Amino acid sequence: MKTDNHILVIFGASGDLAEKKLVPALERLAEAKFLPERFAVLGVGRTPLTDDSFREKLNAAADNKLSRILPALHYLTMDTGDISAYGGLKTALDALAKKIGIDCNCIFYLSIPPSWYTTVVKGIASVGLNFNCKEGAWKRIVVEKPFGYDLTSAKLLNRELLSYFSEEQIYRIDHYLGKETVQNILVTRFGNAIFEPVWNRNFIERVEITAAEQTGVGNRGGYYEGAGALRDMVQNHLMQVAALAAMEAPSSASDSAIRNESLRVFQALRPIADIDQVVRAQYTGAMIAGKHVPGYREEHGVARDSRTETFAAMTMYIDNWRWHDVPFFLRTGKRLPSRVSEVVIYFKPVPHKLFNSIAHVSDMNNRLIMRIQPDEGLLLKYAMKTPGAGFTAQTVNMDFHYSDLGGAELPEAYERLLLDCMQGDQTLYLRADALEATWAYITPVLDRWGNDPAVKMYGYPAGTWGPPAAEELANSYGGWRQPCRNLSNDGTFCEL
Ligand code: BG6
């Protein structure tokens, strides 16, 4: 696909995201020769910097030195909160466009706190930068998460954005969709004939989606206090992954076909009637490998009596013909034993048991594990005859690890997402209707948590898989998988 010449304007360019993700991703795109011939970055922010000091700062922060992208980086010091300053942005953009010899194609990337979105968008529009300057040219805007705080605020933000930009111009980021292994869920399902016939309630007993992190909130306590695991991970990343695992086959691989199918999954979600279907918890201090790890309430920027959850687990149901009454177990948390994200499909056991099994009962469920990270790959667990007399079955693995491809590097999520935006492909970005549908599902839980002090906030020692209440959600099905760092392993004694 062709990438038109353009300028990428990054608001909040002196912040962490630009430094850690965006500019390194641009360097890799430049290295892979994916950037157009005429291209420039205009970093914008309040921190006073020159082009040179901006380049030096980014270069010093990069793990791998920036060589290709450096000359393309420019900087404009500007008070983004002051609408009258946007004339200066227009002048700087026009001058840069003239310098590199392009018309007006432009991406505005909002890498700023959500409370500034509206002001910046109004500022851009106040000098007409939201309009295409001529036929065939384009303006696009990328909005980082969190996109809203609940259904009402998400709707309001959509309304505000849509009063200046059209839906085709708006790119709402969910970086999980930029992960190669998340996209591979669609290819596994719809690029093979063997899975789809059994991908339904007749053959699948349950689905489990985990996104576990080993680290705590670190220096993001201030942000996290206003978010919590349900907003930070479930409403976006986990639900997007669930949609890919659950959707009907799209009629084509086009962005609208795929996004229509995601929306239909969210529209079919069964409202959460029982609040015990969702478990929330906070990590507490613990000794891990001989070191004291602080509890959430001891973290910097966190209130000592905080009611923000760092762990959430829930049972979700999709009320349609394919999934009726099949539980989707979702869990995420900080300070869990391992950093691992994966989708586990548990197939129903055989209808009539012929063979003895040497492993425990749940082993007779075939399982397909789609590992998002780390040790990215696919694992199928199935029964095989144990060699020797009689008919005893044991579970064995059939696995594929991306690392076996040798030399094939998995691109970083931001690399893929930036390139897609440059090429005008919205498949991996969220559409307003789907985003609102996920908030419509989650908001009643947030309201209840906020308003009803009787709803329990559990604790779990740092380094464990969450509170017993989360284990209990899946108990009647044999419990959650205990994933290990290595995709092929599971169980208590693996390397985490
Ligand atoms: C972000 C959350 O969206 O995703 C963070 O705000 C979280 O709290 C991160 O740590 C996890 O992303 P990844 O790619 O490391 O799994």
Short mmCIF file of C-alpha atoms and ligand atoms in Angstrom, two decimals:
data_model
loop_
_atom_site.label_atom_id
_atom_site.label_comp_id
_atom_site.label_asym_id
_atom_site.label_seq_id
_atom_site.Cartn_x
_atom_site.Cartn_y
_atom_site.Cartn_z
CA MET A 1 0.00 0.00 0.00
CA LYS A 2 1.26 3.49 -0.84
CA THR A 3 2.05 6.04 1.87
CA ASP A 4 1.42 9.63 0.81
CA ASN A 5 3.90 12.38 1.65
CA HIS A 6 2.86 14.09 4.86
CA ILE A 7 3.75 15.77 8.16
CA LEU A 8 3.15 14.07 11.51
CA VAL A 9 2.37 16.57 14.26
CA ILE A 10 2.86 15.11 17.75
CA PHE A 11 1.19 17.04 20.57
CA GLY A 12 2.94 16.21 23.83
CA ALA A 13 6.17 15.48 21.95
CA SER A 14 8.36 16.00 25.00
CA GLY A 15 6.48 13.27 26.88
CA ASP A 16 7.13 9.58 27.50
CA LEU A 17 5.05 8.12 24.69
CA ALA A 18 6.87 10.05 21.96
CA GLU A 19 10.21 9.18 23.49
CA LYS A 20 9.60 5.50 24.24
CA LYS A 21 7.22 4.41 21.51
CA LEU A 22 6.43 6.84 18.69
CA VAL A 23 9.85 8.06 17.63
CA PRO A 24 11.54 4.62 17.96
CA ALA A 25 8.66 3.23 15.84
CA LEU A 26 9.30 5.94 13.23
CA GLU A 27 13.00 5.06 13.20
CA ARG A 28 12.13 1.44 12.44
CA LEU A 29 9.64 2.48 9.76
CA ALA A 30 12.38 4.62 8.20
CA GLU A 31 14.80 1.70 8.35
CA ALA A 32 12.27 -0.57 6.65
CA LYS A 33 11.75 2.16 4.02
CA PHE A 34 8.05 2.49 4.83
CA LEU A 35 8.10 6.25 5.28
CA PRO A 36 7.21 8.36 2.27
CA GLU A 37 9.88 10.24 0.37
CA ARG A 38 8.77 13.59 1.76
CA PHE A 39 8.04 13.33 5.43
CA ALA A 40 8.58 15.39 8.57
CA VAL A 41 7.65 15.27 12.24
CA LEU A 42 6.64 18.43 14.04
CA GLY A 43 6.77 17.93 17.79
CA VAL A 44 4.62 20.38 19.71
CA GLY A 45 4.65 21.09 23.43
CA ARG A 46 5.05 23.58 26.23
CA THR A 47 8.55 22.45 27.16
CA PRO A 48 10.87 24.96 25.47
CA LEU A 49 13.04 23.08 22.99
CA THR A 50 14.69 23.82 19.66
CA ASP A 51 14.85 21.38 16.74
CA ASP A 52 18.36 20.46 17.86
CA SER A 53 17.63 20.00 21.54
CA PHE A 54 14.49 17.98 20.64
CA ARG A 55 16.61 15.66 18.49
CA GLU A 56 19.28 15.35 21.16
CA LYS A 57 16.74 14.57 23.86
CA LEU A 58 15.09 11.81 21.83
CA ASN A 59 18.37 10.37 20.69
CA ALA A 60 19.70 10.24 24.21
CA ALA A 61 16.57 8.42 25.41
CA ALA A 62 16.47 5.84 22.61
CA ASP A 63 17.67 2.28 23.26
CA ASN A 64 19.00 2.07 19.73
CA LYS A 65 20.38 5.35 18.50
CA LEU A 66 18.19 7.21 16.05
CA SER A 67 19.96 7.83 12.80
CA ARG A 68 17.47 7.78 9.96
CA ILE A 69 14.65 9.71 11.55
CA LEU A 70 16.65 12.47 13.25
CA PRO A 71 16.82 14.93 10.32
CA ALA A 72 13.02 14.69 9.93
CA LEU A 73 12.36 15.84 13.51
CA HIS A 74 11.32 19.44 14.20
CA TYR A 75 9.90 21.15 17.24
CA LEU A 76 7.57 24.02 18.02
CA THR A 77 7.34 25.37 21.56
CA MET A 78 3.74 26.36 22.06
CA ASP A 79 1.13 26.70 24.79
CA THR A 80 -1.36 24.14 23.48
CA GLY A 81 -3.93 25.33 26.03
CA ASP A 82 -4.08 28.79 24.44
CA ILE A 83 -6.40 28.88 21.41
CA SER A 84 -4.78 32.07 20.12
CA ALA A 85 -1.46 30.20 19.78
CA TYR A 86 -2.75 27.98 16.95
CA GLY A 87 -2.05 30.63 14.32
CA GLY A 88 1.61 29.99 15.14
CA LEU A 89 1.09 26.26 14.59
CA LYS A 90 -0.41 26.93 11.16
CA THR A 91 2.47 29.19 10.20
CA ALA A 92 5.04 26.61 11.35
CA LEU A 93 3.24 23.81 9.49
CA ASP A 94 2.96 25.81 6.28
CA ALA A 95 6.65 26.66 6.46
CA LEU A 96 7.62 23.03 7.07
CA ALA A 97 5.34 21.82 4.26
CA LYS A 98 7.00 24.30 1.91
CA LYS A 99 10.46 23.28 3.07
CA ILE A 100 9.92 19.57 2.36
CA GLY A 101 7.81 20.26 -0.72
CA ILE A 102 4.38 18.87 0.17
CA ASP A 103 0.86 20.26 0.07
CA CYS A 104 -1.01 19.70 3.28
CA ASN A 105 -1.41 16.03 4.23
CA CYS A 106 -1.11 15.88 7.96
CA ILE A 107 -1.62 13.59 10.96
CA PHE A 108 -2.25 15.18 14.35
CA TYR A 109 -1.26 12.78 17.13
CA LEU A 110 -2.68 13.61 20.55
CA SER A 111 -0.14 12.22 22.99
CA ILE A 112 -1.49 14.43 25.79
CA PRO A 113 -3.69 14.03 28.86
CA PRO A 114 -7.34 13.43 27.86
CA SER A 115 -8.46 16.59 29.67
CA TRP A 116 -6.67 18.61 26.95
CA TYR A 117 -8.21 16.82 23.95
CA THR A 118 -11.10 19.21 23.47
CA THR A 119 -8.97 22.37 23.70
CA VAL A 120 -6.38 21.05 21.25
CA VAL A 121 -9.00 19.88 18.76
CA LYS A 122 -10.73 23.26 18.95
CA GLY A 123 -7.37 24.97 18.49
CA ILE A 124 -6.60 22.92 15.38
CA ALA A 125 -10.04 23.70 13.97
CA SER A 126 -9.80 27.41 14.87
CA VAL A 127 -7.19 27.86 12.12
CA GLY A 128 -8.88 25.48 9.68
CA LEU A 129 -6.26 22.75 10.00
CA ASN A 130 -8.98 20.08 10.24
CA PHE A 131 -9.95 20.63 6.59
CA ASN A 132 -8.29 19.09 3.57
CA CYS A 133 -6.65 21.89 1.62
CA LYS A 134 -7.43 20.36 -1.76
CA GLU A 135 -9.11 17.39 -3.46
CA GLY A 136 -7.33 14.12 -2.63
CA ALA A 137 -5.37 15.60 0.29
CA TRP A 138 -6.08 14.50 3.87
CA LYS A 139 -5.98 15.42 7.54
CA ARG A 140 -6.17 12.73 10.23
CA ILE A 141 -6.20 12.78 13.99
CA VAL A 142 -4.95 10.03 16.32
CA VAL A 143 -6.36 9.90 19.83
CA GLU A 144 -4.67 7.89 22.57
CA LYS A 145 -6.52 6.10 25.33
CA PRO A 146 -8.13 6.63 27.77
CA PHE A 147 -10.97 7.58 25.47
CA GLY A 148 -13.49 8.70 28.03
CA TYR A 149 -13.97 7.75 31.61
CA ASP A 150 -17.40 6.18 31.31
CA LEU A 151 -20.20 6.04 28.75
CA THR A 152 -21.28 9.66 29.18
CA SER A 153 -17.79 11.12 28.88
CA ALA A 154 -16.92 8.86 25.92
CA LYS A 155 -20.07 10.00 24.11
CA LEU A 156 -19.28 13.62 24.84
CA LEU A 157 -15.73 13.24 23.57
CA ASN A 158 -16.96 11.55 20.41
CA ARG A 159 -19.44 14.37 19.87
CA GLU A 160 -16.75 16.99 20.32
CA LEU A 161 -14.29 15.27 17.99
CA LEU A 162 -16.99 14.63 15.41
CA SER A 163 -17.97 18.26 15.32
CA TYR A 164 -14.52 19.09 13.85
CA PHE A 165 -13.37 15.86 12.20
CA SER A 166 -15.30 13.16 10.36
CA GLU A 167 -15.24 9.53 11.56
CA GLU A 168 -12.98 8.69 8.58
CA GLN A 169 -10.42 11.17 9.90
CA ILE A 170 -10.42 9.89 13.50
CA TYR A 171 -8.04 7.13 14.59
CA ARG A 172 -8.71 5.95 18.16
CA ILE A 173 -5.79 3.87 19.37
CA ASP A 174 -5.92 0.58 21.22
CA HIS A 175 -2.33 -0.58 21.08
CA TYR A 176 -3.33 -4.22 21.66
CA LEU A 177 -4.81 -4.27 18.17
CA GLY A 178 -1.38 -3.28 16.87
CA LYS A 179 0.14 -6.47 18.23
CA GLU A 180 0.97 -9.02 15.54
CA THR A 181 -0.30 -11.89 17.70
CA VAL A 182 -3.65 -10.19 18.32
CA GLN A 183 -4.14 -9.77 14.57
CA ASN A 184 -3.18 -13.42 14.17
CA ILE A 185 -6.36 -14.40 16.03
CA LEU A 186 -8.27 -13.46 12.87
CA VAL A 187 -5.88 -15.34 10.61
CA THR A 188 -5.98 -18.45 12.80
CA ARG A 189 -9.76 -18.42 12.73
CA PHE A 190 -10.51 -17.36 9.18
CA GLY A 191 -7.38 -18.41 7.31
CA ASN A 192 -7.82 -22.08 8.26
CA ALA A 193 -10.71 -24.37 7.50
CA ILE A 194 -10.23 -26.60 10.54
CA PHE A 195 -11.12 -24.22 13.37
CA GLU A 196 -14.23 -22.40 12.26
CA PRO A 197 -16.59 -25.44 12.12
CA VAL A 198 -15.95 -26.11 15.82
CA TRP A 199 -15.74 -22.46 16.90
CA ASN A 200 -19.10 -22.24 18.64
CA ARG A 201 -21.12 -23.26 21.67
CA ASN A 202 -21.56 -26.82 20.40
CA PHE A 203 -17.85 -27.52 20.76
CA ILE A 204 -16.42 -24.78 22.95
CA GLU A 205 -16.99 -24.96 26.68
CA ARG A 206 -15.41 -21.68 27.70
CA VAL A 207 -12.94 -19.00 26.68
CA GLU A 208 -10.36 -17.45 28.95
CA ILE A 209 -8.54 -14.19 28.26
CA THR A 210 -5.68 -13.11 30.49
CA ALA A 211 -3.52 -9.98 30.37
CA ALA A 212 -1.22 -10.22 33.37
CA GLU A 213 1.56 -7.86 34.32
CA GLN A 214 4.37 -8.53 36.72
CA THR A 215 5.13 -4.88 37.43
CA GLY A 216 3.16 -2.55 39.71
CA VAL A 217 1.90 0.91 38.81
CA GLY A 218 5.41 2.35 39.08
CA ASN A 219 5.42 6.12 38.64
CA ARG A 220 1.94 6.15 37.07
CA GLY A 221 0.09 6.08 40.41
CA GLY A 222 -1.46 9.50 39.78
CA TYR A 223 -3.01 8.45 36.47
CA TYR A 224 -3.91 4.98 37.67
CA GLU A 225 -5.84 6.24 40.68
CA GLY A 226 -8.41 7.72 38.30
CA ALA A 227 -8.48 4.63 36.10
CA GLY A 228 -8.17 1.17 37.68
CA ALA A 229 -7.86 -2.20 35.94
CA LEU A 230 -11.38 -2.28 34.50
CA ARG A 231 -10.98 1.03 32.67
CA ASP A 232 -7.27 0.67 31.98
CA MET A 233 -7.30 -2.83 30.48
CA VAL A 234 -10.71 -4.54 30.33
CA GLN A 235 -12.92 -1.93 28.63
CA ASN A 236 -10.39 -1.63 25.81
CA HIS A 237 -7.64 -4.24 25.36
CA LEU A 238 -9.40 -7.33 26.73
CA MET A 239 -12.74 -6.58 25.11
CA GLN A 240 -11.10 -5.91 21.76
CA VAL A 241 -9.28 -9.24 21.97
CA ALA A 242 -12.55 -10.93 22.96
CA ALA A 243 -14.27 -9.42 19.92
CA LEU A 244 -11.64 -10.90 17.59
CA ALA A 245 -12.02 -14.30 19.25
CA ALA A 246 -15.81 -14.18 19.12
CA MET A 247 -16.81 -12.33 15.94
CA GLU A 248 -18.60 -13.80 12.95
CA ALA A 249 -16.55 -14.13 9.78
CA PRO A 250 -16.37 -10.69 8.15
CA SER A 251 -17.38 -10.53 4.49
CA SER A 252 -13.94 -9.15 3.59
CA ALA A 253 -10.76 -8.00 5.30
CA SER A 254 -11.76 -4.36 4.83
CA ASP A 255 -11.76 -2.05 7.83
CA SER A 256 -15.51 -1.52 7.79
CA ALA A 257 -16.31 -5.24 7.48
CA ILE A 258 -14.07 -6.18 10.41
CA ARG A 259 -15.18 -3.29 12.57
CA ASN A 260 -18.85 -4.06 11.88
CA GLU A 261 -18.33 -7.58 13.22
CA SER A 262 -16.59 -6.31 16.38
CA LEU A 263 -19.50 -4.01 17.01
CA ARG A 264 -21.99 -6.87 16.67
CA VAL A 265 -20.16 -8.79 19.40
CA PHE A 266 -20.35 -5.80 21.76
CA GLN A 267 -24.02 -5.29 20.94
CA ALA A 268 -24.73 -8.89 21.93
CA LEU A 269 -23.12 -8.68 25.38
CA ARG A 270 -25.42 -9.78 28.16
CA PRO A 271 -25.72 -6.93 30.68
CA ILE A 272 -24.08 -7.75 33.98
CA ALA A 273 -26.93 -8.43 36.38
CA ASP A 274 -24.93 -9.92 39.22
CA ILE A 275 -22.11 -7.69 40.49
CA ASP A 276 -20.33 -10.78 41.88
CA GLN A 277 -19.66 -11.71 38.26
CA VAL A 278 -16.90 -9.08 38.41
CA VAL A 279 -14.17 -9.32 41.04
CA ARG A 280 -11.96 -6.40 41.91
CA ALA A 281 -8.84 -6.37 44.06
CA GLN A 282 -5.73 -4.44 45.04
CA TYR A 283 -2.22 -5.83 45.48
CA THR A 284 -0.79 -5.75 48.95
CA GLY A 285 2.87 -5.69 49.98
CA ALA A 286 4.77 -8.97 49.87
CA MET A 287 8.26 -10.43 49.85
CA ILE A 288 9.23 -11.55 46.36
CA ALA A 289 12.61 -13.19 45.81
CA GLY A 290 13.81 -11.86 49.16
CA LYS A 291 12.75 -8.27 48.43
CA HIS A 292 9.86 -6.29 49.86
CA VAL A 293 7.43 -5.24 47.14
CA PRO A 294 5.15 -2.37 48.23
CA GLY A 295 1.39 -2.70 48.19
CA TYR A 296 -0.67 -0.49 45.87
CA ARG A 297 -1.65 1.90 48.65
CA GLU A 298 2.05 2.45 49.43
CA GLU A 299 2.85 3.47 45.84
CA HIS A 300 3.75 7.04 44.92
CA GLY A 301 0.71 9.13 43.99
CA VAL A 302 -1.78 6.64 45.47
CA ALA A 303 -4.17 7.51 48.30
CA ARG A 304 -3.59 5.50 51.48
CA ASP A 305 -7.28 4.58 51.49
CA SER A 306 -7.54 4.15 47.71
CA ARG A 307 -10.48 2.15 46.30
CA THR A 308 -8.91 1.78 42.87
CA GLU A 309 -8.60 -1.82 41.70
CA THR A 310 -5.33 -3.14 40.30
CA PHE A 311 -6.92 -6.48 39.40
CA ALA A 312 -10.20 -7.35 37.74
CA ALA A 313 -11.66 -10.69 36.74
CA MET A 314 -15.08 -11.29 35.28
CA THR A 315 -17.42 -13.62 33.50
CA MET A 316 -18.84 -12.22 30.29
CA TYR A 317 -21.59 -13.72 28.12
CA ILE A 318 -22.35 -13.03 24.48
CA ASP A 319 -25.99 -13.62 23.73
CA ASN A 320 -26.06 -14.80 20.15
CA TRP A 321 -26.45 -18.15 18.40
CA ARG A 322 -22.74 -18.86 18.40
CA TRP A 323 -21.97 -18.13 22.04
CA HIS A 324 -25.13 -18.28 24.14
CA ASP A 325 -24.19 -19.41 27.69
CA VAL A 326 -20.51 -19.94 26.90
CA PRO A 327 -18.60 -18.08 29.62
CA PHE A 328 -15.78 -15.77 28.59
CA PHE A 329 -13.53 -15.41 31.62
CA LEU A 330 -11.50 -12.21 31.53
CA ARG A 331 -8.75 -11.28 33.99
CA THR A 332 -6.05 -8.69 34.24
CA GLY A 333 -3.89 -7.31 36.97
CA LYS A 334 -0.68 -5.69 38.04
CA ARG A 335 1.87 -7.46 40.24
CA LEU A 336 0.78 -10.92 39.14
CA PRO A 337 3.31 -13.76 39.04
CA SER A 338 4.19 -13.31 35.38
CA ARG A 339 3.81 -10.96 32.41
CA VAL A 340 1.63 -12.92 30.06
CA SER A 341 -1.30 -12.24 27.72
CA GLU A 342 -3.18 -15.04 26.04
CA VAL A 343 -6.51 -16.39 24.86
CA VAL A 344 -7.39 -19.96 25.82
CA ILE A 345 -10.16 -21.82 24.01
CA TYR A 346 -11.38 -24.79 26.04
CA PHE A 347 -13.16 -27.31 23.87
CA LYS A 348 -15.80 -29.56 25.38
CA PRO A 349 -14.59 -32.96 26.54
CA VAL A 350 -15.39 -36.04 24.47
CA PRO A 351 -19.03 -37.12 25.00
CA HIS A 352 -18.14 -40.62 26.18
CA LYS A 353 -14.96 -41.44 27.99
CA LEU A 354 -13.27 -44.56 26.62
CA PHE A 355 -9.79 -44.21 28.02
CA ASN A 356 -8.21 -43.73 31.37
CA SER A 357 -6.40 -40.51 31.80
CA ILE A 358 -3.15 -40.16 33.71
CA ALA A 359 -3.64 -36.44 34.20
CA HIS A 360 -6.40 -34.63 36.04
CA VAL A 361 -9.90 -34.30 34.58
CA SER A 362 -9.68 -30.89 32.90
CA ASP A 363 -6.85 -32.28 30.81
CA MET A 364 -9.47 -34.07 28.75
CA ASN A 365 -10.55 -30.72 27.34
CA ASN A 366 -8.68 -29.99 24.15
CA ARG A 367 -7.27 -26.50 24.49
CA LEU A 368 -6.05 -24.01 21.94
CA ILE A 369 -3.89 -21.29 23.41
CA MET A 370 -3.23 -18.17 21.41
CA ARG A 371 -0.28 -16.52 23.14
CA ILE A 372 -0.12 -12.76 22.68
CA GLN A 373 3.06 -12.24 24.72
CA PRO A 374 5.71 -13.34 25.64
CA ASP A 375 6.87 -16.44 23.72
CA GLU A 376 4.31 -15.51 21.09
CA GLY A 377 2.72 -18.47 19.36
CA LEU A 378 -0.01 -21.10 19.29
CA LEU A 379 -0.38 -24.22 21.37
CA LEU A 380 -2.85 -27.05 20.92
CA LYS A 381 -3.26 -29.51 23.77
CA TYR A 382 -4.72 -32.88 22.88
CA ALA A 383 -4.87 -36.46 24.13
CA MET A 384 -2.42 -39.10 23.00
CA LYS A 385 -2.00 -42.72 23.93
CA THR A 386 0.55 -43.26 26.64
CA PRO A 387 2.96 -45.84 25.20
CA GLY A 388 2.65 -49.30 26.71
CA ALA A 389 -0.04 -51.75 27.64
CA GLY A 390 -3.74 -50.85 27.70
CA PHE A 391 -5.35 -47.59 26.63
CA THR A 392 -4.26 -44.75 28.81
CA ALA A 393 -4.38 -41.23 27.47
CA GLN A 394 -2.25 -38.26 28.35
CA THR A 395 -2.25 -34.67 27.20
CA VAL A 396 0.51 -33.58 24.87
CA ASN A 397 1.38 -30.32 23.12
CA MET A 398 1.49 -29.30 19.50
CA ASP A 399 3.02 -25.86 19.43
CA PHE A 400 4.25 -23.09 17.18
CA HIS A 401 6.48 -20.32 18.50
CA TYR A 402 7.08 -17.19 16.44
CA SER A 403 10.70 -17.42 17.55
CA ASP A 404 10.99 -20.59 15.42
CA LEU A 405 10.53 -18.50 12.30
CA GLY A 406 14.16 -17.45 12.78
CA GLY A 407 14.96 -13.85 12.01
CA ALA A 408 11.34 -12.79 11.50
CA GLU A 409 10.99 -9.90 13.92
CA LEU A 410 7.58 -9.07 15.32
CA PRO A 411 6.95 -5.39 14.65
CA GLU A 412 6.10 -3.22 17.64
CA ALA A 413 2.42 -2.33 17.95
CA TYR A 414 3.07 1.38 17.39
CA GLU A 415 5.02 0.70 14.23
CA ARG A 416 2.09 -1.09 12.69
CA LEU A 417 -0.49 1.39 13.94
CA LEU A 418 1.40 4.47 12.76
CA LEU A 419 1.91 2.96 9.33
CA ASP A 420 -1.77 2.02 9.05
CA CYS A 421 -2.78 5.57 9.90
CA MET A 422 -0.32 6.96 7.35
CA GLN A 423 -1.93 4.68 4.77
CA GLY A 424 -5.49 5.51 5.79
CA ASP A 425 -6.33 2.01 7.05
CA GLN A 426 -8.67 2.15 10.07
CA THR A 427 -9.05 -1.62 10.63
CA LEU A 428 -7.01 -1.65 13.84
CA TYR A 429 -8.50 1.55 15.23
CA LEU A 430 -11.69 1.86 17.24
CA ARG A 431 -14.87 3.22 15.76
CA ALA A 432 -17.12 5.52 17.81
CA ASP A 433 -20.06 3.10 17.91
CA ALA A 434 -17.97 0.12 19.08
CA LEU A 435 -16.18 2.19 21.66
CA GLU A 436 -19.46 3.43 23.09
CA ALA A 437 -20.82 -0.14 23.13
CA THR A 438 -17.90 -1.30 25.31
CA TRP A 439 -18.46 1.61 27.69
CA ALA A 440 -22.19 0.83 27.81
CA TYR A 441 -21.29 -2.67 29.02
CA ILE A 442 -18.70 -1.62 31.62
CA THR A 443 -20.17 1.61 33.01
CA PRO A 444 -22.90 0.02 35.19
CA VAL A 445 -20.17 -1.95 36.99
CA LEU A 446 -18.10 1.18 37.52
CA ASP A 447 -21.17 3.00 38.83
CA ARG A 448 -22.00 0.24 41.23
CA TRP A 449 -18.40 0.06 42.46
CA GLY A 450 -18.36 3.81 42.91
CA ASN A 451 -21.69 4.05 44.72
CA ASP A 452 -22.07 0.90 46.74
CA PRO A 453 -19.52 0.52 49.55
CA ALA A 454 -20.84 -2.98 50.21
CA VAL A 455 -19.26 -4.29 47.01
CA LYS A 456 -16.07 -6.00 48.10
CA MET A 457 -12.58 -4.79 47.28
CA TYR A 458 -10.34 -7.81 47.81
CA GLY A 459 -6.62 -7.80 48.46
CA TYR A 460 -4.02 -10.13 46.94
CA PRO A 461 -0.37 -10.37 47.88
CA ALA A 462 1.90 -9.03 45.13
CA GLY A 463 3.17 -11.95 43.07
CA THR A 464 -0.01 -14.07 43.22
CA TRP A 465 -2.80 -14.69 40.68
CA GLY A 466 -5.32 -12.43 42.44
CA PRO A 467 -7.79 -13.13 45.25
CA PRO A 468 -9.54 -16.49 45.83
CA ALA A 469 -12.81 -14.87 44.68
CA ALA A 470 -11.34 -14.64 41.18
CA GLU A 471 -10.32 -18.28 41.28
CA GLU A 472 -13.87 -19.15 42.32
CA LEU A 473 -15.36 -17.55 39.19
CA ALA A 474 -13.91 -20.35 37.09
CA ASN A 475 -13.89 -23.10 39.73
CA SER A 476 -16.86 -25.02 38.43
CA TYR A 477 -14.97 -25.35 35.14
CA GLY A 478 -11.70 -26.55 36.66
CA GLY A 479 -10.13 -23.15 37.26
CA TRP A 480 -7.95 -20.81 35.22
CA ARG A 481 -4.89 -21.88 33.32
CA GLN A 482 -1.69 -21.02 35.15
CA PRO A 483 0.43 -19.77 32.30
CA CYS A 484 4.20 -19.77 32.37
CA ARG A 485 6.73 -17.65 30.53
CA ASN A 486 7.20 -20.50 28.08
CA LEU A 487 4.01 -21.04 26.11
CA SER A 488 4.26 -24.82 26.19
CA ASN A 489 4.25 -25.05 29.98
CA ASP A 490 1.60 -24.51 32.57
CA GLY A 491 1.12 -25.36 36.20
CA THR A 492 2.53 -24.34 39.50
CA PHE A 493 6.18 -25.18 39.02
CA CYS A 494 7.01 -23.40 35.81
CA GLU A 495 9.37 -20.51 35.19
CA LEU A 496 7.46 -17.26 35.51
C1 BG6 B 1 -1.74 0.25 28.78
C2 BG6 B 1 -2.13 0.46 30.22
O1 BG6 B 1 -2.81 0.57 27.94
O2 BG6 B 1 -1.37 -1.10 28.59
C3 BG6 B 1 -0.98 0.08 31.13
O3 BG6 B 1 -2.48 1.81 30.43
C4 BG6 B 1 -0.51 -1.31 30.84
O4 BG6 B 1 -1.36 0.20 32.49
C5 BG6 B 1 -0.25 -1.50 29.36
O5 BG6 B 1 0.68 -1.52 31.57
C6 BG6 B 1 0.04 -2.96 29.04
O6 BG6 B 1 0.45 -3.07 27.71
P1 BG6 B 1 1.40 -4.23 27.23
O7 BG6 B 1 1.55 -4.00 25.76
O8 BG6 B 1 2.69 -4.09 27.99
O9 BG6 B 1 0.71 -5.51 27.55
#
